[in-house]
Tab-separated table of C-alpha atoms in Angstrom:
chain	number	residue	atom	x	y	z
A	1	UNK	CA	55.799	-23.661	100.526
A	2	UNK	CA	52.788	-21.440	101.058
A	3	UNK	CA	55.073	-18.535	101.857
A	4	UNK	CA	56.887	-18.752	98.540
A	5	UNK	CA	53.560	-18.884	96.723
A	6	UNK	CA	52.614	-15.612	98.438
A	7	UNK	CA	55.884	-14.115	97.226
A	8	UNK	CA	55.254	-15.339	93.677
A	9	UNK	CA	51.757	-13.796	93.694
A	10	UNK	CA	53.208	-10.519	95.016
A	11	UNK	CA	55.879	-10.489	92.301
A	12	UNK	CA	53.374	-11.161	89.505
A	13	UNK	CA	51.008	-8.527	90.902
A	14	UNK	CA	53.870	-6.009	90.974
A	15	UNK	CA	54.826	-6.806	87.375
A	16	UNK	CA	51.206	-6.502	86.158
A	17	UNK	CA	50.853	-3.264	88.086
A	18	UNK	CA	53.982	-1.838	86.470
A	19	UNK	CA	52.850	-2.998	83.028
A	20	UNK	CA	49.477	-1.334	83.618
A	21	UNK	CA	51.159	1.937	84.571
A	22	UNK	CA	53.185	1.920	81.338
A	23	UNK	CA	50.362	0.813	79.009
A	24	UNK	CA	47.918	3.306	80.525
A	25	UNK	CA	50.264	6.281	80.145
A	26	UNK	CA	50.310	6.938	83.912
A	27	UNK	CA	54.095	6.498	83.866
A	28	UNK	CA	54.376	9.581	81.633
A	29	UNK	CA	54.284	12.760	83.778
A	30	UNK	CA	53.079	14.922	80.873
A	31	UNK	CA	50.068	12.617	80.480
A	32	UNK	CA	49.187	13.087	84.155
A	33	UNK	CA	49.542	16.876	84.112
A	34	UNK	CA	47.530	16.865	80.861
A	35	UNK	CA	44.689	15.313	82.869
A	36	UNK	CA	45.118	17.710	85.797
A	37	UNK	CA	45.081	20.743	83.469
A	38	UNK	CA	41.317	21.308	83.269
A	39	UNK	CA	41.706	24.863	81.984
A	40	UNK	CA	44.109	23.937	79.187
A	41	UNK	CA	43.951	21.277	76.485
A	42	UNK	CA	42.436	18.564	78.680
A	43	UNK	CA	43.424	14.917	78.231
A	44	UNK	CA	40.719	12.797	79.935
A	45	UNK	CA	42.707	9.529	79.598
A	46	UNK	CA	43.508	9.239	83.305
A	47	UNK	CA	39.816	9.126	84.175
A	48	UNK	CA	39.549	6.020	82.006
A	49	UNK	CA	42.599	4.480	83.703
A	50	UNK	CA	40.796	4.853	87.023
A	51	UNK	CA	37.536	3.588	85.500
A	52	UNK	CA	39.287	0.492	84.118
A	53	UNK	CA	41.115	-0.202	87.369
A	54	UNK	CA	38.095	0.327	89.610
A	55	UNK	CA	35.804	-1.549	87.222
A	56	UNK	CA	37.987	-4.655	87.614
A	57	UNK	CA	38.712	-3.847	91.269
A	58	UNK	CA	35.031	-3.717	92.245
A	59	UNK	CA	34.772	-7.326	91.098
A	60	UNK	CA	38.125	-8.476	92.534
A	61	UNK	CA	37.730	-6.766	95.906
A	62	UNK	CA	34.085	-7.831	95.973
A	63	UNK	CA	35.387	-11.410	96.107
A	64	UNK	CA	37.377	-10.560	99.256
A	65	UNK	CA	34.254	-9.450	101.132
A	66	UNK	CA	33.088	-12.867	102.191
A	67	UNK	CA	36.562	-14.294	102.687
A	68	UNK	CA	38.915	-14.202	105.630
A	69	UNK	CA	41.769	-16.079	103.933
A	70	UNK	CA	43.766	-15.798	100.726
A	71	UNK	CA	42.760	-17.701	97.592
A	72	UNK	CA	45.770	-19.978	97.021
A	73	UNK	CA	47.475	-20.216	100.402
A	74	UNK	CA	44.688	-19.942	102.973
A	75	UNK	CA	46.536	-17.260	104.941
A	76	UNK	CA	44.793	-14.386	106.710
A	77	UNK	CA	43.783	-11.331	104.684
A	78	UNK	CA	45.418	-8.094	105.841
A	79	UNK	CA	43.032	-5.541	104.374
A	80	UNK	CA	42.682	-2.257	106.301
A	81	UNK	CA	39.388	-1.460	108.008
A	82	UNK	CA	40.245	2.109	108.991
A	83	UNK	CA	37.186	4.289	108.296
A	84	UNK	CA	38.305	7.362	110.183
A	85	UNK	CA	38.144	10.599	108.205
A	86	UNK	CA	40.489	12.900	110.096
A	87	UNK	CA	42.913	15.757	109.491
A	88	UNK	CA	45.649	13.258	108.598
A	89	UNK	CA	43.917	11.753	105.592
A	90	UNK	CA	42.687	15.173	104.397
A	91	UNK	CA	45.834	17.282	104.936
A	92	UNK	CA	48.104	14.427	103.839
A	93	UNK	CA	46.125	13.986	100.611
A	94	UNK	CA	46.092	17.745	99.953
A	95	UNK	CA	49.897	17.871	100.315
A	96	UNK	CA	50.220	14.834	98.075
A	97	UNK	CA	47.938	16.465	95.470
A	98	UNK	CA	50.094	19.611	95.352
A	99	UNK	CA	53.228	17.512	94.785
A	100	UNK	CA	51.407	15.399	92.202
A	101	UNK	CA	50.380	18.546	90.317
A	102	UNK	CA	53.870	20.071	90.450
A	103	UNK	CA	55.621	17.086	88.845
A	104	UNK	CA	52.875	14.810	87.461
A	105	UNK	CA	54.307	11.839	89.338
A	106	UNK	CA	52.799	9.704	92.102
A	107	UNK	CA	54.582	6.867	93.950
A	108	UNK	CA	53.922	3.950	91.541
A	109	UNK	CA	54.981	5.785	88.375
A	110	UNK	CA	57.983	7.185	90.297
A	111	UNK	CA	59.375	3.669	90.726
A	112	UNK	CA	58.650	2.750	87.097
A	113	UNK	CA	60.153	6.035	85.869
A	114	UNK	CA	63.316	5.344	87.858
A	115	UNK	CA	63.937	2.473	85.394
A	116	UNK	CA	62.692	4.299	82.275
A	117	UNK	CA	64.437	7.650	82.751
A	118	UNK	CA	66.663	7.611	85.855
A	119	UNK	CA	68.703	10.603	84.699
A	120	UNK	CA	65.589	12.785	84.575
A	121	UNK	CA	63.535	11.625	87.520
A	122	UNK	CA	66.089	10.919	90.256
A	123	UNK	CA	65.592	14.194	92.170
A	124	UNK	CA	61.880	13.450	92.553
A	125	UNK	CA	62.372	9.828	93.611
A	126	UNK	CA	65.112	10.726	96.076
A	127	UNK	CA	62.971	13.481	97.621
A	128	UNK	CA	59.963	11.125	97.794
A	129	UNK	CA	62.028	8.503	99.631
A	130	UNK	CA	63.281	11.200	102.017
A	131	UNK	CA	59.632	12.194	102.531
A	132	UNK	CA	58.692	8.591	103.395
A	133	UNK	CA	61.608	8.444	105.815
A	134	UNK	CA	60.767	11.835	107.336
A	135	UNK	CA	57.232	10.662	108.061
A	136	UNK	CA	58.542	7.629	109.894
A	137	UNK	CA	61.010	9.770	111.781
A	138	UNK	CA	58.379	12.359	112.740
A	139	UNK	CA	55.989	9.656	113.852
A	140	UNK	CA	58.637	7.983	115.974
A	141	UNK	CA	57.771	4.676	114.413
A	142	UNK	CA	56.152	3.581	111.165
A	143	UNK	CA	52.403	4.171	110.920
A	144	UNK	CA	50.114	1.292	109.899
A	145	UNK	CA	50.527	0.517	106.238
A	146	UNK	CA	47.889	0.954	103.595
B	1	UNK	CA	37.369	23.268	78.952
B	2	UNK	CA	38.637	21.938	75.635
B	3	UNK	CA	39.393	18.272	75.198
B	4	UNK	CA	42.770	17.510	73.653
B	5	UNK	CA	41.612	14.782	71.250
B	6	UNK	CA	45.093	14.212	69.814
B	7	UNK	CA	46.464	13.244	73.237
B	8	UNK	CA	43.387	11.299	74.365
B	9	UNK	CA	44.145	7.555	74.390
B	10	UNK	CA	40.944	5.883	75.613
B	11	UNK	CA	41.752	2.265	74.743
B	12	UNK	CA	45.269	2.057	76.142
B	13	UNK	CA	44.031	3.941	79.219
B	14	UNK	CA	41.218	1.442	79.779
B	15	UNK	CA	43.479	-1.559	79.077
B	16	UNK	CA	46.265	-0.275	81.336
B	17	UNK	CA	43.714	0.558	84.016
B	18	UNK	CA	42.248	-2.946	83.796
B	19	UNK	CA	45.771	-4.412	84.226
B	20	UNK	CA	46.208	-2.274	87.351
B	21	UNK	CA	42.835	-3.500	88.615
B	22	UNK	CA	43.804	-7.125	87.939
B	23	UNK	CA	47.122	-6.610	89.764
B	24	UNK	CA	45.453	-5.037	92.806
B	25	UNK	CA	42.764	-7.751	92.894
B	26	UNK	CA	45.396	-10.480	92.562
B	27	UNK	CA	47.450	-9.078	95.441
B	28	UNK	CA	44.351	-8.779	97.655
B	29	UNK	CA	42.955	-12.224	96.846
B	30	UNK	CA	46.250	-14.078	96.514
B	31	UNK	CA	48.409	-12.417	99.169
B	32	UNK	CA	45.798	-10.683	101.296
B	33	UNK	CA	47.493	-7.310	100.862
B	34	UNK	CA	46.613	-3.856	99.573
B	35	UNK	CA	48.531	-2.709	96.475
B	36	UNK	CA	49.371	0.684	97.939
B	37	UNK	CA	52.684	1.804	96.518
B	38	UNK	CA	53.370	4.554	99.071
B	39	UNK	CA	52.862	2.063	101.911
B	40	UNK	CA	54.918	-0.657	100.246
B	41	UNK	CA	57.869	1.551	99.252
B	42	UNK	CA	57.541	3.468	102.535
B	43	UNK	CA	57.958	0.118	104.281
B	44	UNK	CA	61.202	-0.462	102.378
B	45	UNK	CA	62.542	2.948	103.394
B	46	UNK	CA	61.632	2.331	107.026
B	47	UNK	CA	63.910	-0.702	106.945
B	48	UNK	CA	61.047	-2.939	108.047
B	49	UNK	CA	60.168	-4.367	104.656
B	50	UNK	CA	58.178	-7.581	104.570
B	51	UNK	CA	59.247	-10.138	101.968
B	52	UNK	CA	56.010	-9.765	100.001
B	53	UNK	CA	56.759	-6.031	99.726
B	54	UNK	CA	60.216	-6.729	98.289
B	55	UNK	CA	58.684	-9.198	95.827
B	56	UNK	CA	56.045	-6.665	94.715
B	57	UNK	CA	58.632	-3.909	94.171
B	58	UNK	CA	60.821	-6.366	92.233
B	59	UNK	CA	57.840	-6.973	89.930
B	60	UNK	CA	57.224	-3.240	89.641
B	61	UNK	CA	60.841	-2.787	88.482
B	62	UNK	CA	60.813	-5.803	86.139
B	63	UNK	CA	57.908	-4.417	84.091
B	64	UNK	CA	59.739	-1.346	82.734
B	65	UNK	CA	62.995	-3.345	82.440
B	66	UNK	CA	61.214	-5.884	80.241
B	67	UNK	CA	59.691	-3.051	78.250
B	68	UNK	CA	63.130	-1.520	77.642
B	69	UNK	CA	64.620	-4.911	76.741
B	70	UNK	CA	62.072	-5.158	73.948
B	71	UNK	CA	63.682	-1.894	72.797
B	72	UNK	CA	60.505	0.025	73.414
B	73	UNK	CA	60.721	3.405	75.071
B	74	UNK	CA	57.346	4.550	76.326
B	75	UNK	CA	56.571	8.250	76.004
B	76	UNK	CA	58.144	10.048	78.945
B	77	UNK	CA	58.041	13.814	79.219
B	78	UNK	CA	58.907	15.424	82.544
B	79	UNK	CA	58.598	19.190	82.568
B	80	UNK	CA	59.536	19.845	86.203
B	81	UNK	CA	63.185	20.775	86.765
B	82	UNK	CA	65.263	19.352	89.634
B	83	UNK	CA	64.270	22.058	92.153
B	84	UNK	CA	60.559	21.656	91.575
B	85	UNK	CA	60.951	17.868	91.564
B	86	UNK	CA	62.518	17.976	95.023
B	87	UNK	CA	59.640	20.065	96.430
B	88	UNK	CA	57.111	17.791	94.683
B	89	UNK	CA	58.796	14.590	95.835
B	90	UNK	CA	58.893	15.704	99.478
B	91	UNK	CA	55.188	16.635	99.379
B	92	UNK	CA	54.271	13.323	97.715
B	93	UNK	CA	56.388	11.327	100.164
B	94	UNK	CA	55.193	12.947	103.388
B	95	UNK	CA	51.611	13.528	102.220
B	96	UNK	CA	50.907	9.974	101.076
B	97	UNK	CA	52.279	8.515	104.312
B	98	UNK	CA	50.189	10.841	106.486
B	99	UNK	CA	47.117	10.024	104.388
B	100	UNK	CA	48.102	6.347	104.514
B	101	UNK	CA	47.678	5.934	100.783
B	102	UNK	CA	48.053	7.426	97.334
B	103	UNK	CA	46.567	6.971	93.864
B	104	UNK	CA	46.875	3.195	94.216
B	105	UNK	CA	45.971	2.525	97.855
B	106	UNK	CA	43.131	5.035	98.141
B	107	UNK	CA	42.388	5.616	94.455
B	108	UNK	CA	42.295	2.069	93.096
B	109	UNK	CA	41.989	-0.220	96.132
B	110	UNK	CA	39.996	2.067	98.446
B	111	UNK	CA	37.442	3.132	95.845
B	112	UNK	CA	37.095	-0.492	94.689
B	113	UNK	CA	36.198	-1.343	98.294
B	114	UNK	CA	33.708	1.560	98.419
B	115	UNK	CA	35.623	3.219	101.272
B	116	UNK	CA	34.312	6.688	102.145
B	117	UNK	CA	37.670	7.511	103.761
B	118	UNK	CA	39.408	6.746	100.458
B	119	UNK	CA	36.862	8.792	98.501
B	120	UNK	CA	37.673	11.784	100.743
B	121	UNK	CA	41.397	11.196	100.114
B	122	UNK	CA	40.900	10.971	96.327
B	123	UNK	CA	38.772	14.139	96.195
B	124	UNK	CA	41.430	15.940	98.278
B	125	UNK	CA	44.447	14.936	96.172
B	126	UNK	CA	42.671	15.303	92.828
B	127	UNK	CA	41.320	18.707	93.879
B	128	UNK	CA	44.758	19.825	95.054
B	129	UNK	CA	46.269	18.515	91.805
B	130	UNK	CA	43.768	20.426	89.642
B	131	UNK	CA	44.336	23.667	91.588
B	132	UNK	CA	48.130	23.277	91.533
B	133	UNK	CA	48.299	22.761	87.767
B	134	UNK	CA	45.877	25.644	87.226
B	135	UNK	CA	48.027	27.989	89.299
B	136	UNK	CA	51.218	26.736	87.681
B	137	UNK	CA	50.057	27.001	84.076
B	138	UNK	CA	47.406	29.681	83.987
B	139	UNK	CA	47.713	31.995	86.961
B	140	UNK	CA	51.358	32.285	87.988
B	141	UNK	CA	52.928	32.251	84.536
B	142	UNK	CA	51.904	35.251	82.507
């Protein structure tokens, strides 16, 4: 009973997330590269996407601070508490940023774009999935999720 | 720097961003999980997907399907050809897993939780993104 409610919440959150990516323009690669192109005709929209998301998130995640269980089901929260700033988070993010700049696609929009324009975006999505798999293979086993 | 006012869409950006923030907050408060897409989809690829991860990805796929069923096609322009997409996809896939997060996990969730580790990640991938697009559009192409 509680388990299925967790699944329902996860499904609704996924749908709202996908809707947000489409409405915000994040699902359009040209919109993303327009933001990353500081030296060209700069489109600041993506900064406002982040501002909107973090503005709501500060409130929502603020509510998790004094809780140890979920709101509707009373199950344990699984929020990461890793504070380590090491070569992994820096080099990994730099590599991600280069890929993000090359195509204008990050993982969320990649999944949404696979539905919107599969014929165009499949090489990126396939390579991204191979990249996920390669990481797991190189690590021997899957790293903790974030 | 010149702002491209014709492409700037402040209201839909803020509204879409707020929806993303609501989704991430809902998943954290209601399911106790971080809405980090690289971690969630990476979990599916690893063959060790939890059921909540499958449910979240199903929702993520339903949104654009619903959009298309209303006969709306959102603007979608992808300039990168297949070769560049493959290089980009590999970098995004491996990089986000090593960093343990991407635009959603570190960018939205991490910054909302005031995580210094996530701020470092965001500055690194945004910085790398800015430099990459600069090189691609203004330095390497005459």
